[in-house]
XYZ file of C-alpha atoms in Angstrom:
443
model
C -60.802 28.719 -44.646
C -64.019 27.356 -43.170
C -65.058 28.980 -39.890
C -65.108 25.528 -38.283
C -61.699 24.381 -39.558
C -59.355 23.495 -36.664
C -56.642 26.092 -36.026
C -54.481 27.564 -33.313
C -52.109 30.503 -32.800
C -48.663 30.520 -31.278
C -46.484 33.494 -30.369
C -43.371 34.157 -28.312
C -43.260 36.494 -25.311
C -40.576 39.164 -25.682
C -39.091 41.105 -22.814
C -38.230 38.271 -20.408
C -34.852 39.253 -18.967
C -31.850 37.103 -18.111
C -32.835 35.131 -15.017
C -30.901 34.584 -11.819
C -31.361 32.309 -8.838
C -34.461 33.222 -6.861
C -36.263 35.071 -9.683
C -40.050 34.595 -9.892
C -40.577 32.958 -13.274
C -44.388 33.143 -13.176
C -44.277 36.879 -12.370
C -41.898 37.579 -15.259
C -44.080 35.559 -17.663
C -47.207 37.446 -16.568
C -45.500 40.799 -17.104
C -44.274 39.788 -20.569
C -47.654 38.359 -21.598
C -49.482 41.629 -20.977
C -46.996 43.876 -22.760
C -48.685 46.419 -25.034
C -49.664 44.870 -28.343
C -49.853 41.290 -27.034
C -53.144 39.497 -26.340
C -52.259 38.571 -22.740
C -53.232 35.217 -21.261
C -56.642 33.553 -21.252
C -58.232 30.358 -20.013
C -57.222 27.430 -22.223
C -53.865 28.879 -23.274
C -50.754 26.708 -23.054
C -47.448 28.208 -21.933
C -44.391 26.539 -23.474
C -41.410 27.348 -21.253
C -37.764 26.612 -21.992
C -36.283 24.658 -19.077
C -33.112 26.763 -19.024
C -34.827 29.762 -17.449
C -36.133 27.508 -14.693
C -32.671 26.011 -14.211
C -31.295 29.515 -13.691
C -34.097 30.602 -11.373
C -33.752 27.394 -9.360
C -29.986 27.732 -9.021
C -29.147 24.688 -11.155
C -25.872 26.235 -12.386
C -22.350 24.850 -12.017
C -18.901 26.025 -13.022
C -17.784 24.501 -16.328
C -14.904 22.579 -14.771
C -17.530 20.444 -13.039
C -19.282 19.422 -16.283
C -18.095 15.801 -16.437
C -18.757 15.353 -12.734
C -22.200 16.909 -13.232
C -22.960 14.479 -16.065
C -21.869 11.604 -13.828
C -24.110 12.845 -11.004
C -27.126 13.199 -13.285
C -26.609 9.797 -14.985
C -28.266 6.566 -13.914
C -27.432 4.460 -17.001
C -25.075 4.707 -19.962
C -26.960 4.158 -23.217
C -24.238 4.809 -25.792
C -20.777 6.333 -25.998
C -18.905 7.588 -29.044
C -15.573 9.138 -28.114
C -16.265 11.794 -25.488
C -19.981 12.012 -26.301
C -22.241 10.122 -23.911
C -25.933 9.439 -24.408
C -27.345 8.493 -21.026
C -30.515 8.021 -19.057
C -30.596 10.793 -16.473
C -32.196 10.822 -13.038
C -35.487 12.048 -14.574
C -35.640 8.957 -16.801
C -34.882 10.996 -19.932
C -32.414 9.626 -22.499
C -30.274 12.553 -23.652
C -26.775 13.512 -24.671
C -24.703 14.500 -21.637
C -27.693 13.913 -19.297
C -29.111 17.286 -20.384
C -26.154 19.174 -18.877
C -25.856 22.196 -21.184
C -23.240 24.880 -21.784
C -25.374 27.007 -24.165
C -27.448 30.055 -23.213
C -25.482 30.449 -19.996
C -22.494 32.543 -18.965
C -19.088 31.419 -20.181
C -17.515 29.064 -17.697
C -20.835 27.695 -16.416
C -23.156 24.827 -17.276
C -26.845 24.310 -16.610
C -28.470 21.228 -15.122
C -32.104 20.390 -15.828
C -34.621 21.488 -13.189
C -34.767 19.250 -10.145
C -38.407 18.308 -10.835
C -39.776 19.795 -14.089
C -43.327 18.600 -13.417
C -43.287 20.352 -10.034
C -41.861 23.493 -11.683
C -44.744 23.449 -14.180
C -47.283 23.080 -11.359
C -45.822 26.064 -9.488
C -46.037 28.311 -12.551
C -49.589 27.220 -13.275
C -50.775 27.789 -9.713
C -49.038 31.167 -9.481
C -50.737 32.392 -12.670
C -54.109 31.049 -11.561
C -53.734 32.816 -8.212
C -52.271 36.051 -9.570
C -54.212 36.483 -12.808
C -57.223 34.203 -12.393
C -56.467 32.337 -15.612
C -56.461 28.575 -16.121
C -53.522 27.751 -18.381
C -51.546 24.626 -19.109
C -47.756 24.690 -18.720
C -45.216 22.652 -20.677
C -41.517 22.693 -19.718
C -39.250 21.859 -22.646
C -35.706 20.923 -23.499
C -33.920 19.973 -26.704
C -32.717 16.545 -27.776
C -31.759 14.545 -30.833
C -33.659 11.453 -31.900
C -32.538 7.994 -33.000
C -32.417 7.541 -36.790
C -33.131 11.258 -37.405
C -30.729 14.143 -37.963
C -31.286 17.396 -36.125
C -32.808 18.237 -32.770
C -36.268 19.181 -31.622
C -37.893 20.388 -28.427
C -39.784 17.908 -26.305
C -41.612 18.075 -22.979
C -39.771 17.276 -19.755
C -42.436 18.710 -17.447
C -46.151 19.512 -17.655
C -49.085 20.635 -15.539
C -52.746 21.220 -16.350
C -52.357 19.974 -19.906
C -53.132 16.740 -21.684
C -49.825 14.884 -21.710
C -50.982 12.177 -24.118
C -54.079 11.472 -26.167
C -54.778 7.751 -25.969
C -56.678 6.780 -29.135
C -56.521 3.033 -28.566
C -59.979 1.562 -28.977
C -61.129 4.278 -31.393
C -61.478 3.781 -35.147
C -60.013 5.785 -38.004
C -61.947 7.426 -40.855
C -62.124 4.078 -42.643
C -63.407 2.196 -39.614
C -60.094 0.503 -38.847
C -59.492 -0.005 -35.119
C -56.616 1.924 -33.540
C -54.652 -0.485 -31.373
C -51.370 1.315 -30.652
C -51.887 5.053 -31.200
C -51.043 7.214 -28.188
C -50.282 10.784 -29.302
C -47.662 12.619 -27.196
C -49.608 15.896 -27.039
C -47.108 17.787 -24.885
C -44.225 16.944 -27.240
C -46.232 18.374 -30.145
C -46.921 21.529 -28.114
C -43.219 21.771 -27.237
C -42.223 21.640 -30.911
C -44.897 24.181 -31.875
C -43.599 26.605 -29.262
C -40.008 26.194 -30.370
C -40.910 27.366 -33.890
C -41.358 30.874 -32.502
C -38.978 30.726 -29.531
C -35.944 29.510 -31.457
C -32.605 28.574 -29.941
C -30.742 31.868 -29.914
C -33.341 34.646 -30.001
C -33.715 35.264 -26.282
C -37.375 34.217 -26.378
C -37.731 31.435 -23.808
C -41.550 31.352 -23.524
C -44.307 30.860 -26.089
C -48.102 30.898 -25.847
C -50.292 28.447 -27.751
C -53.936 29.535 -28.067
C -56.862 27.752 -29.648
C -56.543 24.279 -28.104
C -58.611 24.609 -24.904
C -59.566 20.927 -25.025
C -56.032 19.977 -23.950
C -56.064 22.233 -20.855
C -57.601 21.505 -17.453
C -57.263 19.543 -14.248
C -58.629 16.309 -15.736
C -57.914 16.450 -19.432
C -56.665 12.987 -20.268
C -53.857 10.476 -19.928
C -50.797 11.449 -17.986
C -52.127 14.228 -15.786
C -49.379 13.257 -13.342
C -46.970 15.122 -15.638
C -44.577 14.603 -18.508
C -42.900 11.839 -16.525
C -45.782 9.647 -17.732
C -44.197 9.609 -21.191
C -40.966 7.971 -20.045
C -41.116 4.449 -21.427
C -40.604 1.718 -18.801
C -37.536 -0.450 -19.295
C -39.646 -3.555 -19.864
C -41.251 -1.905 -22.914
C -38.075 -0.342 -24.330
C -36.782 -2.192 -27.392
C -33.882 0.225 -27.946
C -32.306 0.718 -24.531
C -28.686 0.578 -25.665
C -26.323 1.573 -28.422
C -24.745 -1.223 -30.446
C -21.457 -1.645 -28.594
C -23.183 -1.046 -25.261
C -25.744 -3.715 -26.108
C -22.940 -6.206 -26.723
C -21.334 -5.346 -23.380
C -24.721 -5.541 -21.662
C -25.384 -8.970 -23.148
C -21.943 -10.134 -22.026
C -22.614 -8.836 -18.505
C -26.004 -10.557 -18.485
C -24.373 -13.870 -19.396
C -24.581 -15.745 -16.115
C -24.797 -19.393 -15.179
C -28.481 -19.971 -14.380
C -29.431 -23.049 -12.378
C -33.131 -22.453 -11.718
C -35.597 -22.062 -14.584
C -39.290 -21.333 -14.951
C -41.579 -23.719 -16.796
C -42.075 -21.193 -19.605
C -41.416 -22.691 -23.038
C -38.332 -21.549 -24.918
C -38.796 -19.983 -28.332
C -36.923 -22.256 -30.784
C -36.387 -19.230 -33.017
C -34.411 -17.509 -30.252
C -32.133 -20.546 -29.948
C -31.592 -20.635 -33.698
C -30.683 -16.951 -33.657
C -28.115 -17.807 -31.001
C -26.757 -20.606 -33.195
C -26.501 -18.145 -36.093
C -24.359 -15.913 -33.868
C -22.329 -18.890 -32.653
C -21.204 -19.902 -36.124
C -19.659 -16.487 -36.779
C -16.817 -17.442 -34.406
C -13.273 -17.613 -35.793
C -12.035 -21.031 -36.861
C -8.812 -22.486 -38.293
C -8.256 -23.165 -41.999
C -11.588 -21.582 -43.039
C -13.420 -24.526 -41.480
C -16.805 -24.657 -39.737
C -16.007 -26.947 -36.797
C -19.292 -26.566 -34.894
C -22.591 -28.395 -34.791
C -25.450 -27.752 -32.363
C -27.837 -30.549 -31.446
C -31.091 -29.049 -30.134
C -33.209 -31.158 -27.808
C -36.644 -29.591 -28.112
C -38.775 -32.469 -26.827
C -38.955 -33.682 -23.251
C -38.622 -37.282 -24.421
C -35.289 -36.560 -26.106
C -33.973 -34.724 -23.051
C -35.028 -37.437 -20.600
C -33.555 -40.230 -22.725
C -30.192 -38.467 -22.963
C -30.019 -37.417 -19.315
C -31.037 -40.865 -18.036
C -28.319 -42.509 -20.132
C -25.732 -39.949 -18.965
C -26.772 -40.435 -15.335
C -26.375 -44.192 -15.605
C -22.921 -43.792 -17.157
C -21.881 -41.322 -14.459
C -23.057 -43.615 -11.662
C -21.095 -46.490 -13.182
C -17.951 -44.323 -13.321
C -18.366 -43.196 -9.700
C -18.852 -46.766 -8.496
C -15.736 -47.785 -10.384
C -13.922 -44.983 -8.510
C -14.993 -46.566 -5.211
C -17.437 -43.815 -4.201
C -20.077 -44.601 -1.605
C -23.722 -44.754 -2.634
C -24.401 -41.665 -0.489
C -21.595 -39.746 -2.208
C -22.847 -40.858 -5.609
C -26.422 -39.740 -4.847
C -25.153 -36.335 -3.666
C -23.110 -35.788 -6.814
C -25.963 -36.860 -9.076
C -28.306 -34.368 -7.363
C -25.800 -31.554 -7.927
C -25.772 -32.415 -11.619
C -29.530 -32.048 -12.009
C -29.357 -28.514 -13.466
C -29.815 -30.014 -16.944
C -33.059 -31.683 -15.858
C -34.473 -28.394 -14.578
C -34.223 -26.698 -17.966
C -37.058 -26.794 -20.530
C -34.559 -26.856 -23.409
C -31.122 -28.368 -24.005
C -28.478 -27.807 -26.638
C -25.423 -29.996 -27.139
C -22.605 -28.173 -28.979
C -20.310 -30.550 -30.834
C -16.817 -30.188 -32.255
C -16.041 -31.630 -35.676
C -12.490 -31.813 -36.996
C -13.396 -31.731 -40.701
C -10.707 -29.775 -42.533
C -8.033 -30.284 -39.873
C -4.473 -30.999 -40.973
C -2.692 -34.296 -40.380
C 0.809 -34.141 -38.845
C 3.305 -36.985 -38.385
C 4.155 -36.027 -34.788
C 2.015 -35.874 -31.666
C 3.048 -32.330 -30.700
C 1.687 -30.689 -33.833
C -1.366 -32.954 -33.903
C -2.198 -31.886 -30.348
C -1.790 -28.208 -31.262
C -4.053 -28.699 -34.277
C -6.812 -30.124 -32.098
C -6.381 -27.308 -29.569
C -7.018 -24.759 -32.320
C -10.311 -26.457 -33.107
C -11.251 -26.695 -29.421
C -10.596 -22.939 -29.019
C -12.857 -22.282 -32.013
C -15.582 -24.396 -30.427
C -15.265 -22.432 -27.185
C -15.573 -19.150 -29.084
C -18.736 -20.434 -30.758
C -20.256 -21.499 -27.437
C -19.457 -18.087 -25.938
C -21.242 -16.395 -28.848
C -24.137 -18.773 -28.279
C -24.413 -18.025 -24.557
C -24.105 -14.255 -24.984
C -26.789 -14.191 -27.662
C -29.107 -16.257 -25.462
C -28.595 -13.632 -22.741
C -29.503 -10.935 -25.261
C -32.711 -12.889 -25.880
C -33.326 -12.753 -22.094
C -32.775 -16.487 -21.800
C -30.720 -17.972 -18.988
C -28.207 -20.722 -19.617
C -25.771 -23.055 -17.920
C -22.921 -24.657 -19.861
C -22.294 -28.021 -18.169
C -19.337 -30.218 -19.119
C -20.930 -33.601 -18.379
C -21.341 -34.801 -21.986
C -17.570 -34.604 -22.433
C -17.157 -37.480 -19.951
C -19.468 -39.853 -21.814
C -19.189 -38.909 -25.462
C -19.883 -42.427 -26.719
C -23.136 -42.510 -24.741
C -24.223 -39.125 -26.101
C -23.403 -40.068 -29.675
C -25.329 -43.331 -29.332
C -28.456 -41.795 -27.778
C -28.552 -38.832 -30.159
C -27.498 -40.918 -33.174
C -24.547 -38.667 -34.004
C -21.650 -39.405 -36.375
C -18.508 -40.840 -34.819
C -16.527 -37.676 -35.566
C -18.814 -35.401 -33.558
C -17.398 -34.666 -30.092
C -20.021 -33.306 -27.642
C -18.509 -30.290 -25.847
C -20.797 -30.207 -22.831
C -24.503 -29.410 -22.761
C -26.246 -26.044 -22.433
C -29.348 -25.802 -20.237
C -31.643 -23.041 -21.545
C -34.724 -21.393 -20.101
C -36.219 -18.328 -18.467
C -34.396 -17.596 -15.177
C -36.605 -18.336 -12.182
C -34.886 -15.690 -10.029
C -32.846 -12.564 -10.838
C -29.117 -13.255 -11.036
C -27.054 -12.392 -7.986
C -24.830 -9.354 -8.186
C -21.424 -10.227 -9.572
C -18.319 -8.597 -8.171
C -16.623 -6.338 -10.684
C -13.440 -7.671 -12.214
C -10.923 -5.134 -13.395
C -8.919 -6.008 -16.478
C -5.565 -5.151 -14.881
C -5.493 -8.325 -12.772
C -5.597 -10.419 -15.951
C -3.187 -8.438 -18.124
C 0.562 -8.822 -18.594
C 2.308 -6.159 -20.654
C 5.695 -6.680 -22.225
């Protein structure tokens, strides 16, 4: 090997005993590091420390019967659930199975919680070693987790101090001169995995030393000096926040009636994806009883809404309403005008069965209307998943002839309301929880 070839060494520290609340972790690490036959600690070394010994020293231990309650207390958001297994975001912002509450490497009948503040724990160890030994080392606190789309687990950093958390290469070029536009290397996660290769999961070796990478150690060594918390991806940048079934429930919960929209344009592709979801709804007789008319130009929207307004005013005058009452009602119906995009779902009865009596004919139509409602629900939920607000307004159902004429639709197309679509101008108000029991009858 060339004398200038990059390299590093990593070794585990034997002799660290079982820890208990109040133990001095830094003191125990220092004693283990200078055991006969080991090279001790030097400036530029990185200590890779399993979080469980800190949890024990910091008193983060509970009786096992409290495990589910402990998971609840540590959880801020459910990501996915499969049977009794929960993958959640915990109070540290980490997405982990069971919020990181662990029953391994602890006495029977107890569970371990993650350290209260792993970054602060790393800073305390680093400062204690600098004060006691006069060495400048980086400290990485680790735990174990699985990864989406990959079998197996690996160690990753949950806390760090005095070490480069991430190496931001954006703006550099590769060996071929290509610009790097998205490469941010999670240095502390790589150090965590390197340390775990010698620590292992069951060997009683909770601390490793990495030597030969002094460029990643120091008080000002790169992105994320505030600690490993820097690596937690903000929600706005997270494309994979939920498991599949949880994502469906989240989209359903996000489905609100939105009445105020921004002027931002609506992506027509997002609306077409919502239509594609809509037409998966169940329907009678293997039919496809839905059509969606998309009004993507302002001219088309204004023409339709003006004609509908005129028809509505005529109806209200025929009902004997005062001009003041009519003006008030028309203003309340302006939600469709505030949206930058409109869709008009239509019901078609192609494939319906003819019956000689009114009762069965009415039931036949009701089946098709239910199918149309299911399609519109799919449509609205998918729009919510696209982060688009919507309002399903029934007004086209009261002037179907007008809508058909303005939009040049076939006689057999029945407009089933109109959907206003756009970016919500304000966050939706909190919605009171509705338990299922109030809507269920069991026989």
